[in-house]
Structures are given as structure tokens and as C-alpha cells.
Amino acid sequence: VGTAPAFRNTANGRLVARFSLAVHEDDKTEWHSILAFGERAEKLKSALKRGQQAEVVGYVHEREARARGGGTKTVREIYAVAVTPR
């Protein structure tokens, strides 16, 4: 876990947790942005800290976002179905 989870509520009151996760394969490290919603996010409040190892099961979600230059960019995130701190 690269950053401690940050928490926020959506407009309809649903809790969202966001954190970064490094995946190490061979000599390569790839960083992913992980989002957990509702009850899963609530469980992460006391269970996940920066530097801790975690197993995440989820699916890739892509969305369009505004880039700094005024154009659009594709943002790739992992929506967590299960997060298991180790």
C-alpha cells in the first residue's frame, strides 16, 4: 500500500476509500489506484495502513477526466470487490 486510504462521501452519502497499491512482477513495479465502496470502505478505516501488504480482488474501470491542458484523458482505476490486509 503506497498511501494510507483517503475517505470521502459521495453526493448520496456512500463512503468511498481510495489508496494506491504497488504490484511487483519480476523487475517491474506497477502502481494502481484502488477504490472501495460502502461497507468495504468502512472496513478499511482501521485495517489498512501505508506500507502494509494487501491482496485486492477487483475489476478495471476506465473513465474520462479533464486533463490540465483542457483536453480529456482516460483514468484507469481498480474497483475493489475484496481487500485483504496481510
PDB file of C-alpha atoms in Angstrom:
ATOM      1  CA  VAL A   1       0.000   0.000   0.000  1.00  0.00           C
ATOM      2  CA  GLY A   2       1.611   3.232  -1.169  1.00  0.00           C
ATOM      3  CA  THR A   3      -0.676   5.715   0.576  1.00  0.00           C
ATOM      4  CA  ALA A   4      -2.996   5.414   3.547  1.00  0.00           C
ATOM      5  CA  PRO A   5      -6.600   5.227   2.340  1.00  0.00           C
ATOM      6  CA  ALA A   6      -8.328   8.579   1.845  1.00  0.00           C
ATOM      7  CA  PHE A   7     -12.056   8.614   2.599  1.00  0.00           C
ATOM      8  CA  ARG A   8     -14.890  10.723   1.221  1.00  0.00           C
ATOM      9  CA  ASN A   9     -18.663  10.516   0.845  1.00  0.00           C
ATOM     10  CA  THR A  10     -20.471  10.714  -2.487  1.00  0.00           C
ATOM     11  CA  ALA A  11     -23.384  13.100  -3.026  1.00  0.00           C
ATOM     12  CA  ASN A  12     -25.799  10.321  -1.995  1.00  0.00           C
ATOM     13  CA  GLY A  13     -23.806   9.570   1.197  1.00  0.00           C
ATOM     14  CA  ARG A  14     -21.926   6.443   0.082  1.00  0.00           C
ATOM     15  CA  LEU A  15     -18.445   6.082   1.600  1.00  0.00           C
ATOM     16  CA  VAL A  16     -15.514   5.760  -0.842  1.00  0.00           C
ATOM     17  CA  ALA A  17     -11.946   4.760   0.082  1.00  0.00           C
ATOM     18  CA  ARG A  18      -9.047   5.427  -2.310  1.00  0.00           C
ATOM     19  CA  PHE A  19      -5.449   4.216  -1.999  1.00  0.00           C
ATOM     20  CA  SER A  20      -2.523   3.303  -4.224  1.00  0.00           C
ATOM     21  CA  LEU A  21      -1.127  -0.206  -4.477  1.00  0.00           C
ATOM     22  CA  ALA A  22       2.166  -1.370  -5.981  1.00  0.00           C
ATOM     23  CA  VAL A  23       2.280  -4.669  -7.856  1.00  0.00           C
ATOM     24  CA  HIS A  24       5.756  -6.160  -8.194  1.00  0.00           C
ATOM     25  CA  GLU A  25       6.394  -8.576 -11.065  1.00  0.00           C
ATOM     26  CA  ASP A  26       9.924  -9.667 -11.968  1.00  0.00           C
ATOM     27  CA  ASP A  27      11.988  -6.444 -12.135  1.00  0.00           C
ATOM     28  CA  LYS A  28       8.982  -4.188 -12.736  1.00  0.00           C
ATOM     29  CA  THR A  29       6.727  -2.284 -10.336  1.00  0.00           C
ATOM     30  CA  GLU A  30       3.343  -1.039 -11.478  1.00  0.00           C
ATOM     31  CA  TRP A  31       1.157   1.316  -9.399  1.00  0.00           C
ATOM     32  CA  HIS A  32      -2.641   1.082  -9.346  1.00  0.00           C
ATOM     33  CA  SER A  33      -5.325   3.339  -7.923  1.00  0.00           C
ATOM     34  CA  ILE A  34      -7.764   1.254  -5.847  1.00  0.00           C
ATOM     35  CA  LEU A  35     -11.300   2.317  -4.896  1.00  0.00           C
ATOM     36  CA  ALA A  36     -13.535   0.550  -2.373  1.00  0.00           C
ATOM     37  CA  PHE A  37     -17.151   1.494  -1.739  1.00  0.00           C
ATOM     38  CA  GLY A  38     -19.663   1.291   1.102  1.00  0.00           C
ATOM     39  CA  GLU A  39     -19.109  -1.473   3.643  1.00  0.00           C
ATOM     40  CA  ARG A  40     -15.755  -2.480   2.111  1.00  0.00           C
ATOM     41  CA  ALA A  41     -14.508   1.091   2.515  1.00  0.00           C
ATOM     42  CA  GLU A  42     -15.736   1.210   6.115  1.00  0.00           C
ATOM     43  CA  LYS A  43     -13.726  -1.921   6.984  1.00  0.00           C
ATOM     44  CA  LEU A  44     -10.536  -0.295   5.652  1.00  0.00           C
ATOM     45  CA  LYS A  45     -10.682   2.628   8.103  1.00  0.00           C
ATOM     46  CA  SER A  46      -8.838   0.708  10.800  1.00  0.00           C
ATOM     47  CA  ALA A  47      -7.430  -2.210   8.813  1.00  0.00           C
ATOM     48  CA  LEU A  48      -5.130  -0.670   6.183  1.00  0.00           C
ATOM     49  CA  LYS A  49      -2.032   1.483   6.576  1.00  0.00           C
ATOM     50  CA  ARG A  50       0.717   2.796   4.310  1.00  0.00           C
ATOM     51  CA  GLY A  51       3.492   0.246   3.710  1.00  0.00           C
ATOM     52  CA  GLN A  52       1.284  -2.714   4.557  1.00  0.00           C
ATOM     53  CA  GLN A  53       0.851  -5.631   2.172  1.00  0.00           C
ATOM     54  CA  ALA A  54      -2.661  -6.291   0.907  1.00  0.00           C
ATOM     55  CA  GLU A  55      -4.411  -8.559  -1.548  1.00  0.00           C
ATOM     56  CA  VAL A  56      -7.007  -6.879  -3.751  1.00  0.00           C
ATOM     57  CA  VAL A  57      -9.580  -8.591  -5.937  1.00  0.00           C
ATOM     58  CA  GLY A  58     -11.468  -6.298  -8.276  1.00  0.00           C
ATOM     59  CA  TYR A  59     -12.076  -5.159 -11.799  1.00  0.00           C
ATOM     60  CA  VAL A  60     -10.666  -2.431 -14.026  1.00  0.00           C
ATOM     61  CA  HIS A  61     -12.796   0.657 -14.531  1.00  0.00           C
ATOM     62  CA  GLU A  62     -11.898   3.352 -17.066  1.00  0.00           C
ATOM     63  CA  ARG A  63     -13.386   6.837 -17.149  1.00  0.00           C
ATOM     64  CA  GLU A  64     -12.734  10.115 -18.930  1.00  0.00           C
ATOM     65  CA  ALA A  65     -11.407  13.032 -16.898  1.00  0.00           C
ATOM     66  CA  ARG A  66     -10.370  16.574 -17.683  1.00  0.00           C
ATOM     67  CA  ALA A  67      -6.635  16.976 -18.295  1.00  0.00           C
ATOM     68  CA  ARG A  68      -4.659  20.008 -17.142  1.00  0.00           C
ATOM     69  CA  GLY A  69      -4.435  21.349 -20.695  1.00  0.00           C
ATOM     70  CA  GLY A  70      -8.217  21.385 -21.043  1.00  0.00           C
ATOM     71  CA  GLY A  71      -8.497  18.150 -23.031  1.00  0.00           C
ATOM     72  CA  THR A  72      -9.566  14.772 -21.768  1.00  0.00           C
ATOM     73  CA  LYS A  73      -7.603  11.784 -20.539  1.00  0.00           C
ATOM     74  CA  THR A  74      -8.535   8.220 -19.678  1.00  0.00           C
ATOM     75  CA  VAL A  75      -8.216   7.357 -15.988  1.00  0.00           C
ATOM     76  CA  ARG A  76      -7.814   3.674 -15.105  1.00  0.00           C
ATOM     77  CA  GLU A  77      -8.848   2.549 -11.615  1.00  0.00           C
ATOM     78  CA  ILE A  78      -9.445  -0.775  -9.881  1.00  0.00           C
ATOM     79  CA  TYR A  79     -12.843  -1.121  -8.191  1.00  0.00           C
ATOM     80  CA  ALA A  80     -12.239  -3.467  -5.256  1.00  0.00           C
ATOM     81  CA  VAL A  81     -14.545  -6.406  -4.653  1.00  0.00           C
ATOM     82  CA  ALA A  82     -12.394  -7.682  -1.758  1.00  0.00           C
ATOM     83  CA  VAL A  83      -9.412  -6.210   0.111  1.00  0.00           C
ATOM     84  CA  THR A  84      -7.460  -8.438   2.496  1.00  0.00           C
ATOM     85  CA  PRO A  85      -4.724  -6.760   4.578  1.00  0.00           C
ATOM     86  CA  ARG A  86      -1.755  -9.029   5.314  1.00  0.00           C
TER      87      ARG A  86
END
